[in-house]
Tab-separated table of C-alpha atoms (C1' of nucleotides) in Angstrom:
chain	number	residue	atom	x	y	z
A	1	UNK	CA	-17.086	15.055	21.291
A	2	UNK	CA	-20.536	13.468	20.249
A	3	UNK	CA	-21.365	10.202	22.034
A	4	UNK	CA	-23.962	7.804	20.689
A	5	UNK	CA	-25.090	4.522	22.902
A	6	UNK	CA	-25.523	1.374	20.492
A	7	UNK	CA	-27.662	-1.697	21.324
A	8	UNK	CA	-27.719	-4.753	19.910
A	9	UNK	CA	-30.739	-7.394	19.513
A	10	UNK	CA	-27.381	-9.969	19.403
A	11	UNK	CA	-24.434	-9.832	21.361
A	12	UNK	CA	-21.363	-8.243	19.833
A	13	UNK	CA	-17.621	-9.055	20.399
A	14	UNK	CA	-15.657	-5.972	19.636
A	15	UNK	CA	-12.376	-8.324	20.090
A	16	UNK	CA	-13.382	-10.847	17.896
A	17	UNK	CA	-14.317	-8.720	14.912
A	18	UNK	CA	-11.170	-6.487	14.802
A	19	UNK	CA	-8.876	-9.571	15.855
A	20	UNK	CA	-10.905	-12.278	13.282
A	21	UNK	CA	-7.863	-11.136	10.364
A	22	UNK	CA	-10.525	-9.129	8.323
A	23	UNK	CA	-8.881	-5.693	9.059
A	24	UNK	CA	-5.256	-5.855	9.401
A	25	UNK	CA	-4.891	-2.272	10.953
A	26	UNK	CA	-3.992	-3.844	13.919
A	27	UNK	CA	-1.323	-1.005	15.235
A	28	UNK	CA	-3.701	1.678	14.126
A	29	UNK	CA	-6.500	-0.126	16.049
A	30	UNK	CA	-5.426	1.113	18.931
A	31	UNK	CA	-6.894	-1.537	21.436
A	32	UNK	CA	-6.578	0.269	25.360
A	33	UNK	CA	-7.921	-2.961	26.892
A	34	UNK	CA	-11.293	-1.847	27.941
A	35	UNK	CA	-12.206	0.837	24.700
A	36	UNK	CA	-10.881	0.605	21.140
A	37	UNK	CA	-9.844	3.521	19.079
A	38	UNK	CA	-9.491	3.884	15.230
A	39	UNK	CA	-10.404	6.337	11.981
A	40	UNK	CA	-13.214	4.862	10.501
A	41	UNK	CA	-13.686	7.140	6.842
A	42	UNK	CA	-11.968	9.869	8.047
A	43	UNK	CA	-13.889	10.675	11.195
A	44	UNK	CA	-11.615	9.435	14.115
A	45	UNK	CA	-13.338	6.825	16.703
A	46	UNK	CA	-13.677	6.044	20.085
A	47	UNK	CA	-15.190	2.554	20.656
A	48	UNK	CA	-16.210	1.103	24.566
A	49	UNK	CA	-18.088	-1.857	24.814
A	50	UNK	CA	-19.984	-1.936	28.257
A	51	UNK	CA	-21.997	-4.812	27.726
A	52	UNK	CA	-22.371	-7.586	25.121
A	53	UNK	CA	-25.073	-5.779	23.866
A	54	UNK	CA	-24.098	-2.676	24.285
A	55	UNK	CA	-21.190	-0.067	23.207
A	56	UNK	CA	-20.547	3.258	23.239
A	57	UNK	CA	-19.319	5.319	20.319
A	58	UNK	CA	-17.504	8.794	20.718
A	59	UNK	CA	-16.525	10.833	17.774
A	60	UNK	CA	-15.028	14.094	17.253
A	61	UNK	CA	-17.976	14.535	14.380
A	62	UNK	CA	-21.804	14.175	14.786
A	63	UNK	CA	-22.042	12.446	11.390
A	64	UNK	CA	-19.942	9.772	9.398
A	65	UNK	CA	-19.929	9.649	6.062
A	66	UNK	CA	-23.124	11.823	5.742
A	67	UNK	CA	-25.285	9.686	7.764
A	68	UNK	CA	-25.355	10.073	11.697
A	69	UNK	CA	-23.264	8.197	14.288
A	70	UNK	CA	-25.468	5.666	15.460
A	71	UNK	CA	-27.225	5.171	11.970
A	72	UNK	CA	-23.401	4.559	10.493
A	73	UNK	CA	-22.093	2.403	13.229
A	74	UNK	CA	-25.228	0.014	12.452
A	75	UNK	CA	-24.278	-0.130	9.082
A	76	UNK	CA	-20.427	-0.436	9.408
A	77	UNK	CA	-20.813	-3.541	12.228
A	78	UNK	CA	-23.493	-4.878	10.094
A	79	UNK	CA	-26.219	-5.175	13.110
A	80	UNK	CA	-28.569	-5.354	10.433
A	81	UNK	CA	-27.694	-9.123	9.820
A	82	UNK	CA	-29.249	-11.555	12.279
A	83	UNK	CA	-26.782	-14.125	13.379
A	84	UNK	CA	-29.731	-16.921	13.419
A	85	UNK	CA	-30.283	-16.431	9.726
A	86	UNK	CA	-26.295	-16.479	8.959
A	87	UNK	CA	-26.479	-20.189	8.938
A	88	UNK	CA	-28.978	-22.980	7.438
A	89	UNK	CA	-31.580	-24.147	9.872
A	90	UNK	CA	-30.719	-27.635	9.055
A	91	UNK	CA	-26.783	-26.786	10.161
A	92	UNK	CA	-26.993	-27.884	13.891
A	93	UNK	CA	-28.714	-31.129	13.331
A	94	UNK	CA	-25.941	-31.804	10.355
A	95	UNK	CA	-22.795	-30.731	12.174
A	96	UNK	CA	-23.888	-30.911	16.339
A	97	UNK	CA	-20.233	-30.673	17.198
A	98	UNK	CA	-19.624	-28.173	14.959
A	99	UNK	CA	-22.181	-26.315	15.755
A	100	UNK	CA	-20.940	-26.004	19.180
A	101	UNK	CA	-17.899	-24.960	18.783
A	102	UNK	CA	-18.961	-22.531	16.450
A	103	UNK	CA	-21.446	-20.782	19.318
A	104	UNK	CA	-19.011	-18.796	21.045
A	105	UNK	CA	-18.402	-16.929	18.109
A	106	UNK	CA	-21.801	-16.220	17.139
A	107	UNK	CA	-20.907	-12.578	18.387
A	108	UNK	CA	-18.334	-12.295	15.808
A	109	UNK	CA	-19.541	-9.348	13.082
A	110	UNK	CA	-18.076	-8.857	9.505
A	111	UNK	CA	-17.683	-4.863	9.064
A	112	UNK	CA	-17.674	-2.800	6.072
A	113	UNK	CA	-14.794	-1.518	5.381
A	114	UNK	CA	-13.367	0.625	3.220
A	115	UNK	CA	-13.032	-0.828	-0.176
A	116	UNK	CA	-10.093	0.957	-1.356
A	117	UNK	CA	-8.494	0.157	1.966
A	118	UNK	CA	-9.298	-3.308	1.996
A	119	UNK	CA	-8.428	-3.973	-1.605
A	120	UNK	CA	-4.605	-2.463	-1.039
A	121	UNK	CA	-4.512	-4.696	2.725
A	122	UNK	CA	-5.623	-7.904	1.400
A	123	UNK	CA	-2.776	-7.366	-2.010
A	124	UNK	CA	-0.686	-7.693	1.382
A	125	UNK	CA	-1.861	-10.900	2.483
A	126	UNK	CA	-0.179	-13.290	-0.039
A	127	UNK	CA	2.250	-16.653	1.280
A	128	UNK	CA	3.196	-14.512	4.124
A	129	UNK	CA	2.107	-14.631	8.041
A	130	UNK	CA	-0.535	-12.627	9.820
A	131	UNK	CA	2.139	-10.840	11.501
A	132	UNK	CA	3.811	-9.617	8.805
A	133	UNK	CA	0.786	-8.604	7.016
A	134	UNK	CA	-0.181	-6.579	9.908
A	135	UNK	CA	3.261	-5.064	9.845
A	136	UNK	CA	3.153	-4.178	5.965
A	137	UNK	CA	-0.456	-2.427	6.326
A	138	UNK	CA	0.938	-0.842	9.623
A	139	UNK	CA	4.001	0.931	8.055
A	140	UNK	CA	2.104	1.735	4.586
A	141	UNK	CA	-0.452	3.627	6.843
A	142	UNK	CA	2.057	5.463	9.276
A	143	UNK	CA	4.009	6.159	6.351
A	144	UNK	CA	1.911	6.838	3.679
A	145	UNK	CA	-1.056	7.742	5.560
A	146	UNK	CA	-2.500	11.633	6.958
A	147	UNK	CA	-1.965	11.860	10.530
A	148	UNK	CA	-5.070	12.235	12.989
A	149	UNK	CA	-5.357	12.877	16.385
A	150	UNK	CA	-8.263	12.421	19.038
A	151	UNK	CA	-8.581	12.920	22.954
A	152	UNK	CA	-10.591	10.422	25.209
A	153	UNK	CA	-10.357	10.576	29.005
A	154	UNK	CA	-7.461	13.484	28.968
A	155	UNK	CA	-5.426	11.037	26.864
A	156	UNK	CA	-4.259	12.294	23.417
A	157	UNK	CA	-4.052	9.049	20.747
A	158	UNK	CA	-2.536	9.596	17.222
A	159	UNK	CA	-4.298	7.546	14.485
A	160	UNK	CA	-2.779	7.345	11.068
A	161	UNK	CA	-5.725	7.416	8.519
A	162	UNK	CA	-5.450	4.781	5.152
A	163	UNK	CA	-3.291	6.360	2.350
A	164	UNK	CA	-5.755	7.821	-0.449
A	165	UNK	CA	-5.605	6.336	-3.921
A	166	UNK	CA	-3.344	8.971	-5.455
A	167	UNK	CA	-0.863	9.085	-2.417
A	168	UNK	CA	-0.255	5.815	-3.066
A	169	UNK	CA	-0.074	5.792	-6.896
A	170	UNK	CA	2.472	8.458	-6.619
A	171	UNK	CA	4.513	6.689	-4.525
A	172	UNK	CA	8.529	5.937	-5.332
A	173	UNK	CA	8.565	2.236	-5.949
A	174	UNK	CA	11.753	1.624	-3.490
A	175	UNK	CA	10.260	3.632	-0.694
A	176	UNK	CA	7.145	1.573	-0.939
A	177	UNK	CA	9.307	-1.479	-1.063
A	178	UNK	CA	10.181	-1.416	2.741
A	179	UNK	CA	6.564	-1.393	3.050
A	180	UNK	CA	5.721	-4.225	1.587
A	181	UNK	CA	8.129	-7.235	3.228
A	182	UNK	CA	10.956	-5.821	1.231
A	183	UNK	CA	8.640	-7.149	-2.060
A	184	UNK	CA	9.268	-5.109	-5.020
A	185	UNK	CA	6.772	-7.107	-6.903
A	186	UNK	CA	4.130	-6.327	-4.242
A	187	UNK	CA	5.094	-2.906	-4.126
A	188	UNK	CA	4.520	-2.559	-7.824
A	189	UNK	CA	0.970	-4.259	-8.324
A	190	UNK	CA	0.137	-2.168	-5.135
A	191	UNK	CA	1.417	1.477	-7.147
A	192	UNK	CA	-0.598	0.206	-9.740
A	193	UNK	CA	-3.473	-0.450	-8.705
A	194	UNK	CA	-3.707	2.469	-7.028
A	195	UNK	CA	-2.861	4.304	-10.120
A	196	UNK	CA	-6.071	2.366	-11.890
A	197	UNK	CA	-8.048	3.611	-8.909
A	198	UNK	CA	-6.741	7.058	-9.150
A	199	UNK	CA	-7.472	7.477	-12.751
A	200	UNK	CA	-11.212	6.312	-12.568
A	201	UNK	CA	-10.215	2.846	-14.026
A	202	UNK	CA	-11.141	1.117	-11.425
A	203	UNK	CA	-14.745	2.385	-10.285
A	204	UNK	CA	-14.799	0.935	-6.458
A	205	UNK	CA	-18.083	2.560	-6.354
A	206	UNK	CA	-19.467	0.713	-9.623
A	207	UNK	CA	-17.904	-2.302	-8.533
A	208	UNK	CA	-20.174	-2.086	-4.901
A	209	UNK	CA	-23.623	-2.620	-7.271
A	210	UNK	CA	-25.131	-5.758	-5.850
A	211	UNK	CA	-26.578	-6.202	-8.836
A	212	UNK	CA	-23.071	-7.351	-10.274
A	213	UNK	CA	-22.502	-10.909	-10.342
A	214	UNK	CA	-19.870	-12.428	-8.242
A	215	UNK	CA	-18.611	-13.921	-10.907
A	216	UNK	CA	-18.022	-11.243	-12.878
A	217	UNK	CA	-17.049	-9.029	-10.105
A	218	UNK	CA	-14.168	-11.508	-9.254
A	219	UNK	CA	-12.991	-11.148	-12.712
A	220	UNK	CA	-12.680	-7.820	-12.958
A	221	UNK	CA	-10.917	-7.499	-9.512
A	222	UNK	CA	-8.484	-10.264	-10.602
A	223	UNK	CA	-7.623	-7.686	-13.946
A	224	UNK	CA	-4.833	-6.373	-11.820
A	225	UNK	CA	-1.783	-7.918	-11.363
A	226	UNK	CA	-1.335	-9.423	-7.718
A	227	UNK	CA	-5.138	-10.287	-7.429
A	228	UNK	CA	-6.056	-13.877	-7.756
A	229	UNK	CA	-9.903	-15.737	-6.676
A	230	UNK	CA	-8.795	-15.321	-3.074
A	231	UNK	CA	-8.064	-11.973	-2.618
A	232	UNK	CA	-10.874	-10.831	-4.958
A	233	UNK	CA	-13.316	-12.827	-2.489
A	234	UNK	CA	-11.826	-10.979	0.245
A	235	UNK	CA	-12.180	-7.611	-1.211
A	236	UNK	CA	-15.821	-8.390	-1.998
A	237	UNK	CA	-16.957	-9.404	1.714
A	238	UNK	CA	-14.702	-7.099	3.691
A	239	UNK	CA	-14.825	-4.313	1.381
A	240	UNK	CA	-17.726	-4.372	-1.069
A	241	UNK	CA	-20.389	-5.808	1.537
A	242	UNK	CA	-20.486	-8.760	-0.374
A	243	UNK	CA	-21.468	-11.149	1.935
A	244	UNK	CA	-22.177	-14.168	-0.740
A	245	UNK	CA	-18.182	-13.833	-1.587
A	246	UNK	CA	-16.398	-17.350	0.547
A	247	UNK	CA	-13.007	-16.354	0.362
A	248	UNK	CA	-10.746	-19.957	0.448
A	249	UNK	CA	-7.310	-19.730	1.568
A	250	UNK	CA	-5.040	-22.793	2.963
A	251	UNK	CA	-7.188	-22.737	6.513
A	252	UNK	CA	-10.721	-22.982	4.566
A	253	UNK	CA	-9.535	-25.477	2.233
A	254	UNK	CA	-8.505	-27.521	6.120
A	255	UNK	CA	-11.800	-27.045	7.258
A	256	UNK	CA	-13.369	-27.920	4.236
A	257	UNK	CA	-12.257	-31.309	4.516
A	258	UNK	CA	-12.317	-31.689	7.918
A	259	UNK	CA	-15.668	-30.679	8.860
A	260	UNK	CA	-17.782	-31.045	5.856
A	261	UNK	CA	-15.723	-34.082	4.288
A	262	UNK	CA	-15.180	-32.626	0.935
A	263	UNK	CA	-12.413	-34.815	-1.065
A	264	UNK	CA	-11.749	-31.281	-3.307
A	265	UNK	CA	-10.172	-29.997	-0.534
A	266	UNK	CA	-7.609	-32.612	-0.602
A	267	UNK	CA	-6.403	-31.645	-3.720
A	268	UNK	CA	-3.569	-28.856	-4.244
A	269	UNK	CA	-5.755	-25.368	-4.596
A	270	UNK	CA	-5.962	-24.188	-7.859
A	271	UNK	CA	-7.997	-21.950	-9.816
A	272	UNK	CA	-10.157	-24.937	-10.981
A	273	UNK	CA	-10.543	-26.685	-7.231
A	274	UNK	CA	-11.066	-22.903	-6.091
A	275	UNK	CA	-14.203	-22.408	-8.391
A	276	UNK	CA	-15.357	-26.342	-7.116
A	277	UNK	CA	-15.171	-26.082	-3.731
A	278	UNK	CA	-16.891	-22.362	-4.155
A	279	UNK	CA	-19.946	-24.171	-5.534
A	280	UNK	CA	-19.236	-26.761	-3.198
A	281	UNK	CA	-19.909	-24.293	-0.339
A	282	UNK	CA	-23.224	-22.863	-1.702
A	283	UNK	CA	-25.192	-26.807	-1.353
A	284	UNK	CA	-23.775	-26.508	2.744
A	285	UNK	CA	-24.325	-22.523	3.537
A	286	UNK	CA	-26.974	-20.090	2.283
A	287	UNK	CA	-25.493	-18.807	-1.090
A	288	UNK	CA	-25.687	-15.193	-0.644
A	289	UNK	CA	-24.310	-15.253	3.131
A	290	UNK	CA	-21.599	-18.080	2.308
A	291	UNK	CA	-18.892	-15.702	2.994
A	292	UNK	CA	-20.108	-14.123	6.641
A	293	UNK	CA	-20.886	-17.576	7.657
A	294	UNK	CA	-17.478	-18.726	6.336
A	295	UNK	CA	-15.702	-15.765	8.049
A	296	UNK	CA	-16.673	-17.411	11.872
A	297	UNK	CA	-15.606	-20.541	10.464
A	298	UNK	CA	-12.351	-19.573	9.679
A	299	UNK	CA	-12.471	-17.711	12.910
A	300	UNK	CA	-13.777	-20.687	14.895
A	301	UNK	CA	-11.054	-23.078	12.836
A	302	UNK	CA	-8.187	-20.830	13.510
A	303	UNK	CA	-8.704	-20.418	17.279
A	304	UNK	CA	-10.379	-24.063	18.187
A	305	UNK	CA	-8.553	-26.158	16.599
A	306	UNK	CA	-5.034	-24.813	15.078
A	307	UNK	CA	-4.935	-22.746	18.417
A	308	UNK	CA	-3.552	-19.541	16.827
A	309	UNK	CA	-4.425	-16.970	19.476
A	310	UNK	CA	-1.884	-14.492	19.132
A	311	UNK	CA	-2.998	-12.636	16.135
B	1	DC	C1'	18.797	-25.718	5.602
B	2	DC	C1'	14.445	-26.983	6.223
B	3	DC	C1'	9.490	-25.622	6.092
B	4	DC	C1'	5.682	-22.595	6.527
B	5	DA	C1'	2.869	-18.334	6.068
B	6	DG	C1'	-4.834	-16.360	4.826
B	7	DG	C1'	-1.356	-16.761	-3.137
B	8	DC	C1'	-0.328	-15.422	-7.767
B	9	DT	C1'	1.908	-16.284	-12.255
B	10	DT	C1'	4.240	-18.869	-15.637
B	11	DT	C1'	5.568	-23.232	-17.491
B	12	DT	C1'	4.773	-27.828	-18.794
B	13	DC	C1'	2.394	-32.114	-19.977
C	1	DG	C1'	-7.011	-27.156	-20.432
C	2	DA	C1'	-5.272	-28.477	-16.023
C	3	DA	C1'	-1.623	-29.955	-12.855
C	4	DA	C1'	3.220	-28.661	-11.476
C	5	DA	C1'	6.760	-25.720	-10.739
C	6	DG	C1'	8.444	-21.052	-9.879
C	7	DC	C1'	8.312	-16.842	-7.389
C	8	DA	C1'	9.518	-13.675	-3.302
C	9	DT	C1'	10.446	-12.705	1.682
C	10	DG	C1'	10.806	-13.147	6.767
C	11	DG	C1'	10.497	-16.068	10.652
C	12	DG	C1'	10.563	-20.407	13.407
DNA sequence: CCCCAGGCTTTTC
DNA sequence: GAAAAGCATGGG
């Protein structure tokens, strides 16, 4: 067992960031109350915050993904973004009330997921409830997924790592169906996609250049069936690193209206109010961090004011 | 039986 | 082209 401390220049909320609706891994993020456990690329995790600037990291494996614990970690939580230059220095004066209910999630961090992993959970996430998108990525992992096991304090915990590409586009289309909310249709875009993914169709690793425009990144996400604007956004920030993607669902089109008075968001969301009230977005937040600064506004709107703390 | 839940797709004007 | 309806499913 390798153990790496981590500080922070910022403080870091653990429990915010896995419970903000990013990852939906929620039964395979096995939270113990005081540490966390979960597979992050393979290499099975042991997270324990002792401080809130300060965690430690166990792992059965000395390196991640190549690069060592502590160097990997940084990455993955994104400590390399400063939460003072998330937002516009101009933001407090604009929105004062805003601004303070925004502050206790300033330790809120967007991590890096696994694109492949985050493009089949968000497919999930479509006029359905956080609960039962949780439950869908929960069963496609402990049935679809390799099993994993790791020992902390005498205590053996079994982690279920994310289905590969070709598990999944192999998979029998009724099978997957209980999966999925009983959705055949889901099931299907889901099989394939993965089949695109398999087959070197879908280059996840081409589509991570930051040199790609967003634009044009969305548009080749939303090729497959079952991906719309949203869910491409989503993709991009969780799983690309694309932190200039503002993914707008019902709850950012609220907030849009109610905190920043935009008369767009009163209008039914549709492809063409989607694309206005992305620009929109870009004259209040710093274009290229739109979508981490959006992410603890969604966080802050879902928790402050619609009260939605059992998720 | 109603409406809603982190949308997407097809039809219609 | 863009707004409106349709779709698909479980839960309150």
């Amino acid at each position: 067992m390798y153990h790496q401390k981590i500080k922070t220049e910022n403080k870091i909320s653990i429990r915010d960031t896995l419970y903000s609706g990013q990852t939906f891994l929620w039964n395979n993020f096995y939270d113990h109350g005081n540490y966390y456990s979960t597979i992050i690329n393979s290499s099975p995790v042991i997270l324990n915050p002792v401080s809130e600037h300060e965690f430690d990291i166990y792992s059965d494996s000395e390196f991640v993904n190549g690069s060592n614990l502590h160097d990997f970690i940084h990455h993955y939580f994104t400590l390399d973004v400063d939460i003072n230059t998330i937002f516009p220095a101009c933001f407090s004066r604009l929105y004062p009330e805003l601004w303070q209910l925004l502050a206790k999630y300033f330790s809120l961090k967007i991590i890096r997921q696994d694109p492949f992993e985050t493009m089949i959970s968000f497919m999930c996430a479509q006029g359905i409830g956080m609960h039962l998108i949780r439950k869908q990525v929960s069963m496609l992992v402990q049935n679809y997924g390799e099993k994993r096991s790791v020992s902390f304090l005498g205590r053996e915990v079994i982690l279920h790592q994310f289905p590969s590409p070709e598990r999944l586009a192999s998979a029998d289309l009724i099978a997957l169906t209980r999966c999925t909310n009983n959705n055949r249709l889901r099931a299907n875009n889901i099989i394939k996609a993965s089949q695109r993914v398999a087959e070197g169709k879908i280059n996840l690793d081409y589509l991570c250049d930051r040199q790609l425009p967003l634009p044009e990144l969305r548009n080749m996400l939303c090729l497959n069936d079952g991906i719309g604007y949203k869910i491409a956004d989503c993709i991009a920030l969780f799983g690309l690193g694309r932190f200039d993607a503002f993914p707008i669902d019902t709850h950012v089109q609220q907030y849009l209206g109610k905190w920043f008075n935009s008369t767009t968001a009163l209008r039914s969301l549709s492809p063409r109010s989607y694309l206005a009230l992305d620009s929109e977005i870009r004259t209040i937040l710093y274009p290229d961090l739109a979508g981490y600064a959006g992410h603890i506004l969604f966080h802050c709107w879902r928790k402050e004011i619609k009260k939605l703390h059992s998720f």
